[in-house]
Short mmCIF file of C-alpha atoms and ligand atoms in Angstrom, two decimals:
data_model
loop_
_atom_site.label_atom_id
_atom_site.label_comp_id
_atom_site.label_asym_id
_atom_site.label_seq_id
_atom_site.Cartn_x
_atom_site.Cartn_y
_atom_site.Cartn_z
CA UNK A 1 13.03 -31.91 -3.91
CA UNK A 2 12.55 -28.42 -2.42
CA UNK A 3 14.98 -27.03 0.11
CA UNK A 4 14.60 -24.42 2.80
CA UNK A 5 17.63 -22.29 3.72
CA UNK A 6 17.57 -20.22 6.91
CA UNK A 7 19.06 -16.76 6.39
CA UNK A 8 18.68 -15.69 10.05
CA UNK A 9 15.81 -14.14 12.11
CA UNK A 10 12.66 -14.87 10.03
CA UNK A 11 14.30 -14.82 6.60
CA UNK A 12 14.28 -17.97 4.47
CA UNK A 13 14.86 -19.08 0.91
CA UNK A 14 12.60 -21.80 -0.45
CA UNK A 15 14.11 -23.27 -3.61
CA UNK A 16 13.77 -26.02 -6.16
CA UNK A 17 15.75 -26.52 -9.36
CA UNK A 18 13.78 -23.85 -11.20
CA UNK A 19 12.59 -21.22 -8.73
CA UNK A 20 13.71 -19.28 -5.67
CA UNK A 21 11.26 -17.80 -3.18
CA UNK A 22 12.44 -15.46 -0.41
CA UNK A 23 10.38 -15.06 2.76
CA UNK A 24 10.76 -11.93 4.93
CA UNK A 25 14.24 -11.01 3.56
CA UNK A 26 15.60 -8.91 6.43
CA UNK A 27 19.37 -9.04 5.82
CA UNK A 28 20.81 -5.52 6.08
CA UNK A 29 20.98 -4.73 9.82
CA UNK A 30 20.23 -8.32 10.80
CA UNK A 31 23.07 -9.40 13.11
CA UNK A 32 22.41 -13.08 12.34
CA UNK A 33 22.11 -12.75 8.55
CA UNK A 34 24.00 -15.47 6.68
CA UNK A 35 24.04 -13.56 3.38
CA UNK A 36 23.49 -10.11 1.92
CA UNK A 37 20.67 -8.57 -0.09
CA UNK A 38 22.92 -8.34 -3.17
CA UNK A 39 23.72 -12.07 -3.01
CA UNK A 40 20.18 -13.40 -3.38
CA UNK A 41 18.08 -13.30 -6.55
CA UNK A 42 14.58 -14.58 -5.75
CA UNK A 43 11.89 -14.87 -8.41
CA UNK A 44 9.26 -14.26 -5.72
CA UNK A 45 9.24 -12.55 -2.30
CA UNK A 46 6.56 -13.42 0.26
CA UNK A 47 6.00 -11.09 3.22
CA UNK A 48 4.21 -11.86 6.48
CA UNK A 49 3.87 -8.26 7.67
CA UNK A 50 5.26 -4.74 7.44
CA UNK A 51 7.63 -4.67 10.41
CA UNK A 52 11.12 -3.67 9.34
CA UNK A 53 12.60 -6.96 10.57
CA UNK A 54 10.46 -8.73 7.95
CA UNK A 55 10.17 -6.34 4.97
CA UNK A 56 13.92 -5.81 5.35
CA UNK A 57 15.60 -5.47 1.95
CA UNK A 58 12.46 -6.22 -0.09
CA UNK A 59 12.36 -2.94 -2.03
CA UNK A 60 16.03 -3.10 -3.09
CA UNK A 61 15.89 -6.80 -4.00
CA UNK A 62 12.62 -6.49 -5.92
CA UNK A 63 13.83 -3.46 -7.88
CA UNK A 64 17.05 -5.30 -8.82
CA UNK A 65 15.50 -8.66 -9.71
CA UNK A 66 11.93 -7.77 -10.76
CA UNK A 67 10.64 -10.29 -8.20
CA UNK A 68 6.92 -10.64 -7.63
CA UNK A 69 6.19 -9.50 -4.05
CA UNK A 70 3.08 -10.89 -2.37
CA UNK A 71 1.88 -9.18 0.82
CA UNK A 72 -1.30 -8.08 2.58
CA UNK A 73 -3.18 -5.27 0.88
CA UNK A 74 -1.86 -2.12 2.54
CA UNK A 75 1.76 -3.27 2.53
CA UNK A 76 1.55 -4.45 -1.08
CA UNK A 77 0.01 -1.15 -2.11
CA UNK A 78 2.69 0.79 -0.25
CA UNK A 79 5.39 -1.27 -1.99
CA UNK A 80 3.81 -0.39 -5.36
CA UNK A 81 4.18 3.25 -4.36
CA UNK A 82 7.87 2.63 -3.66
CA UNK A 83 8.33 1.52 -7.28
CA UNK A 84 8.11 -2.25 -6.76
CA UNK A 85 6.59 -3.21 -10.12
CA UNK A 86 5.89 -6.80 -9.05
CA UNK A 87 4.01 -5.87 -5.87
CA UNK A 88 0.88 -7.98 -5.51
CA UNK A 89 -1.50 -6.84 -2.75
CA UNK A 90 -3.66 -9.70 -1.44
CA UNK A 91 -5.47 -10.60 1.75
CA UNK A 92 -6.45 -13.32 4.20
CA UNK A 93 -8.09 -16.39 2.73
CA UNK A 94 -6.89 -15.57 -0.76
CA UNK A 95 -4.59 -17.88 -2.68
CA UNK A 96 -2.16 -16.18 -5.05
CA UNK A 97 -0.06 -17.99 -7.66
CA UNK A 98 3.60 -17.24 -8.25
CA UNK A 99 6.07 -18.97 -10.58
CA UNK A 100 6.33 -22.53 -9.27
CA UNK A 101 3.75 -22.37 -6.52
CA UNK A 102 0.95 -20.69 -4.60
CA UNK A 103 0.53 -18.91 -1.29
CA UNK A 104 -2.59 -18.64 0.84
CA UNK A 105 -2.59 -15.82 3.38
CA UNK A 106 -3.81 -16.81 6.84
CA UNK A 107 -4.47 -14.79 9.99
CA UNK A 108 -1.73 -13.96 12.47
CA UNK A 109 -2.15 -12.21 15.82
CA UNK A 110 0.38 -9.38 15.82
CA UNK A 111 0.68 -5.78 14.59
CA UNK A 112 1.99 -4.47 11.29
CA UNK A 113 3.65 -1.14 10.56
CA UNK A 114 6.74 0.01 8.73
CA UNK A 115 9.04 2.74 9.99
CA UNK A 116 10.16 4.81 7.03
CA UNK A 117 12.07 8.07 7.23
CA UNK A 118 11.03 8.66 10.82
CA UNK A 119 7.33 7.87 10.67
CA UNK A 120 5.16 4.77 10.56
CA UNK A 121 3.69 3.95 7.15
CA UNK A 122 2.16 0.88 5.47
CA UNK A 123 -0.28 -0.14 8.18
CA UNK A 124 -2.63 -3.04 7.66
CA UNK A 125 -2.55 -6.34 9.44
CA UNK A 126 -0.16 -9.27 9.52
CA UNK A 127 -0.47 -12.68 7.93
CA UNK A 128 0.84 -16.19 7.97
CA UNK A 129 1.65 -17.95 4.71
CA UNK A 130 0.63 -21.43 3.54
CA UNK A 131 3.00 -22.05 0.64
CA UNK A 132 2.57 -24.91 -1.82
CA UNK A 133 5.81 -25.40 -3.72
CA UNK A 134 7.70 -28.32 -5.19
CA UNK A 135 4.96 -30.76 -4.19
CA UNK A 136 5.20 -29.75 -0.51
CA UNK A 137 3.24 -27.48 1.81
CA UNK A 138 5.11 -25.14 4.13
CA UNK A 139 3.47 -22.82 6.67
CA UNK A 140 5.30 -19.70 7.77
CA UNK A 141 3.49 -18.41 10.86
CA UNK A 142 5.10 -14.97 10.66
CA UNK A 143 5.03 -13.11 13.97
CA UNK A 144 2.09 -14.30 16.04
CA UNK A 145 0.84 -15.54 19.34
CA UNK A 146 -0.73 -18.96 19.75
CA UNK A 147 -4.33 -19.10 18.49
CA UNK A 148 -6.86 -21.91 18.20
CA UNK A 149 -7.46 -21.53 14.48
CA UNK A 150 -3.99 -22.93 13.89
CA UNK A 151 -5.88 -26.23 13.96
CA UNK A 152 -7.67 -25.15 10.75
CA UNK A 153 -4.33 -24.25 9.18
CA UNK A 154 -3.12 -27.71 10.17
CA UNK A 155 -5.94 -29.18 8.05
CA UNK A 156 -4.02 -27.88 5.00
CA UNK A 157 -1.70 -30.88 5.52
CA UNK A 158 1.63 -29.33 6.42
CA UNK A 159 4.98 -30.87 5.61
CA UNK A 160 6.80 -28.09 7.45
CA UNK A 161 5.72 -25.41 9.95
CA UNK A 162 8.06 -22.49 10.62
CA UNK A 163 7.14 -20.78 13.89
CA UNK A 164 8.57 -17.94 15.97
CA UNK A 165 9.87 -18.95 19.41
CA UNK A 166 11.57 -15.78 20.66
CA UNK A 167 8.87 -14.67 23.14
CA UNK A 168 8.40 -10.95 23.98
CA UNK A 169 7.05 -10.02 20.49
CA UNK A 170 5.67 -13.46 19.56
CA UNK A 171 5.02 -16.90 21.01
CA UNK A 172 7.65 -18.24 23.34
CA UNK A 173 8.92 -21.79 23.56
CA UNK A 174 5.94 -23.41 25.26
CA UNK A 175 3.23 -21.72 23.18
CA UNK A 176 5.21 -22.41 20.01
CA UNK A 177 5.30 -26.11 20.92
CA UNK A 178 1.52 -25.99 21.59
CA UNK A 179 1.12 -24.37 18.15
CA UNK A 180 2.90 -27.34 16.59
CA UNK A 181 0.41 -29.58 18.39
CA UNK A 182 -2.42 -27.76 16.52
CA UNK A 183 -0.63 -27.43 13.18
CA UNK A 184 0.46 -31.08 13.04
CA UNK A 185 3.33 -30.67 10.54
CA UNK A 186 5.86 -33.40 9.88
CA UNK A 187 8.72 -30.99 10.62
CA UNK A 188 8.79 -27.98 13.00
CA UNK A 189 11.41 -25.29 12.40
CA UNK A 190 11.93 -22.44 14.89
CA UNK A 191 12.75 -18.86 13.91
CA UNK A 192 12.66 -15.31 15.33
CA UNK A 193 15.06 -15.98 18.21
CA UNK A 194 18.56 -14.90 19.28
CA UNK A 195 18.64 -11.97 16.86
CA UNK A 196 18.27 -9.33 19.57
CA UNK A 197 18.50 -9.44 23.37
CA UNK A 198 14.72 -9.56 24.15
CA UNK A 199 14.23 -12.69 22.04
CA UNK A 200 17.06 -14.83 23.34
CA UNK A 201 15.87 -18.47 23.56
CA UNK A 202 17.21 -22.01 23.46
CA UNK A 203 15.88 -23.72 20.31
CA UNK A 204 16.94 -27.11 21.69
CA UNK A 205 14.27 -26.69 24.38
CA UNK A 206 11.68 -26.01 21.64
CA UNK A 207 12.75 -29.20 19.85
CA UNK A 208 12.51 -31.14 23.11
CA UNK A 209 8.99 -29.85 23.86
CA UNK A 210 7.81 -30.51 20.29
CA UNK A 211 9.12 -34.06 20.26
CA UNK A 212 7.80 -34.79 23.76
CA UNK A 213 4.26 -33.47 23.14
CA UNK A 214 3.62 -33.79 19.37
CA UNK A 215 4.34 -36.20 16.51
CA UNK A 216 6.51 -33.62 14.69
CA UNK A 217 10.27 -33.66 14.40
CA UNK A 218 12.03 -30.46 15.45
CA UNK A 219 14.70 -29.26 13.02
CA UNK A 220 16.92 -26.43 14.24
CA UNK A 221 18.63 -24.58 11.41
CA UNK A 222 21.62 -22.34 12.01
CA UNK A 223 21.74 -19.24 9.79
CA UNK A 224 23.07 -20.38 6.41
CA UNK A 225 21.95 -23.97 6.92
CA UNK A 226 19.89 -25.68 4.21
CA UNK A 227 17.34 -28.44 4.77
CA UNK A 228 15.91 -30.58 1.94
CA UNK A 229 12.52 -32.12 2.54
NI1 NI B 1 6.70 -8.20 13.78
MN1 MN B 2 9.45 -9.66 13.92
#
């Protein structure tokens, strides 16, 4: 049975008995982080986009563990240039295998840049991730607004959808609940809130909207909390 552990902001670990997958491992400098970069040892790292609050500690973790790092083309190529031997540039619509599962990159409406030593590098565009792992399908929306093609992503048959609710940089509560209506997962998990002042939100209101307007169950994870599904 796979388990999803929330590490704070948009960082998660997806694990089964054999494999650990980290998603957007922003831990250093994350005021809500429940662990540190040194304390996790993923076999695979999946990235939604280049923003520093998503790439986070990827380079250090990947160099230490040899993890395979799957990202959109420009970010993956930039990571290769940083000495990440397992960097795997991919792009929207493509499905890429990793030990224990696969990921399909989907569109996301957002921007994507990485601030490195005072300038922006690693442009390209952002993605969402449809992850098949441990017999389950989990969608990580990444940072995005609401968009109608989420209905197509819902046709993948989602056990879990992880969506941002913080507003300001992404969907807010009401659009995130509408997204769940299109995605039709069994479980809806909010992220990307309460890390910084502009994205302060009440996840209980998201859960209420989801359960009032969709068939999904809202599951609010505190940083460090693990959910088996
Ligand atoms: Ni972002
Ligand atoms: Mn973000």
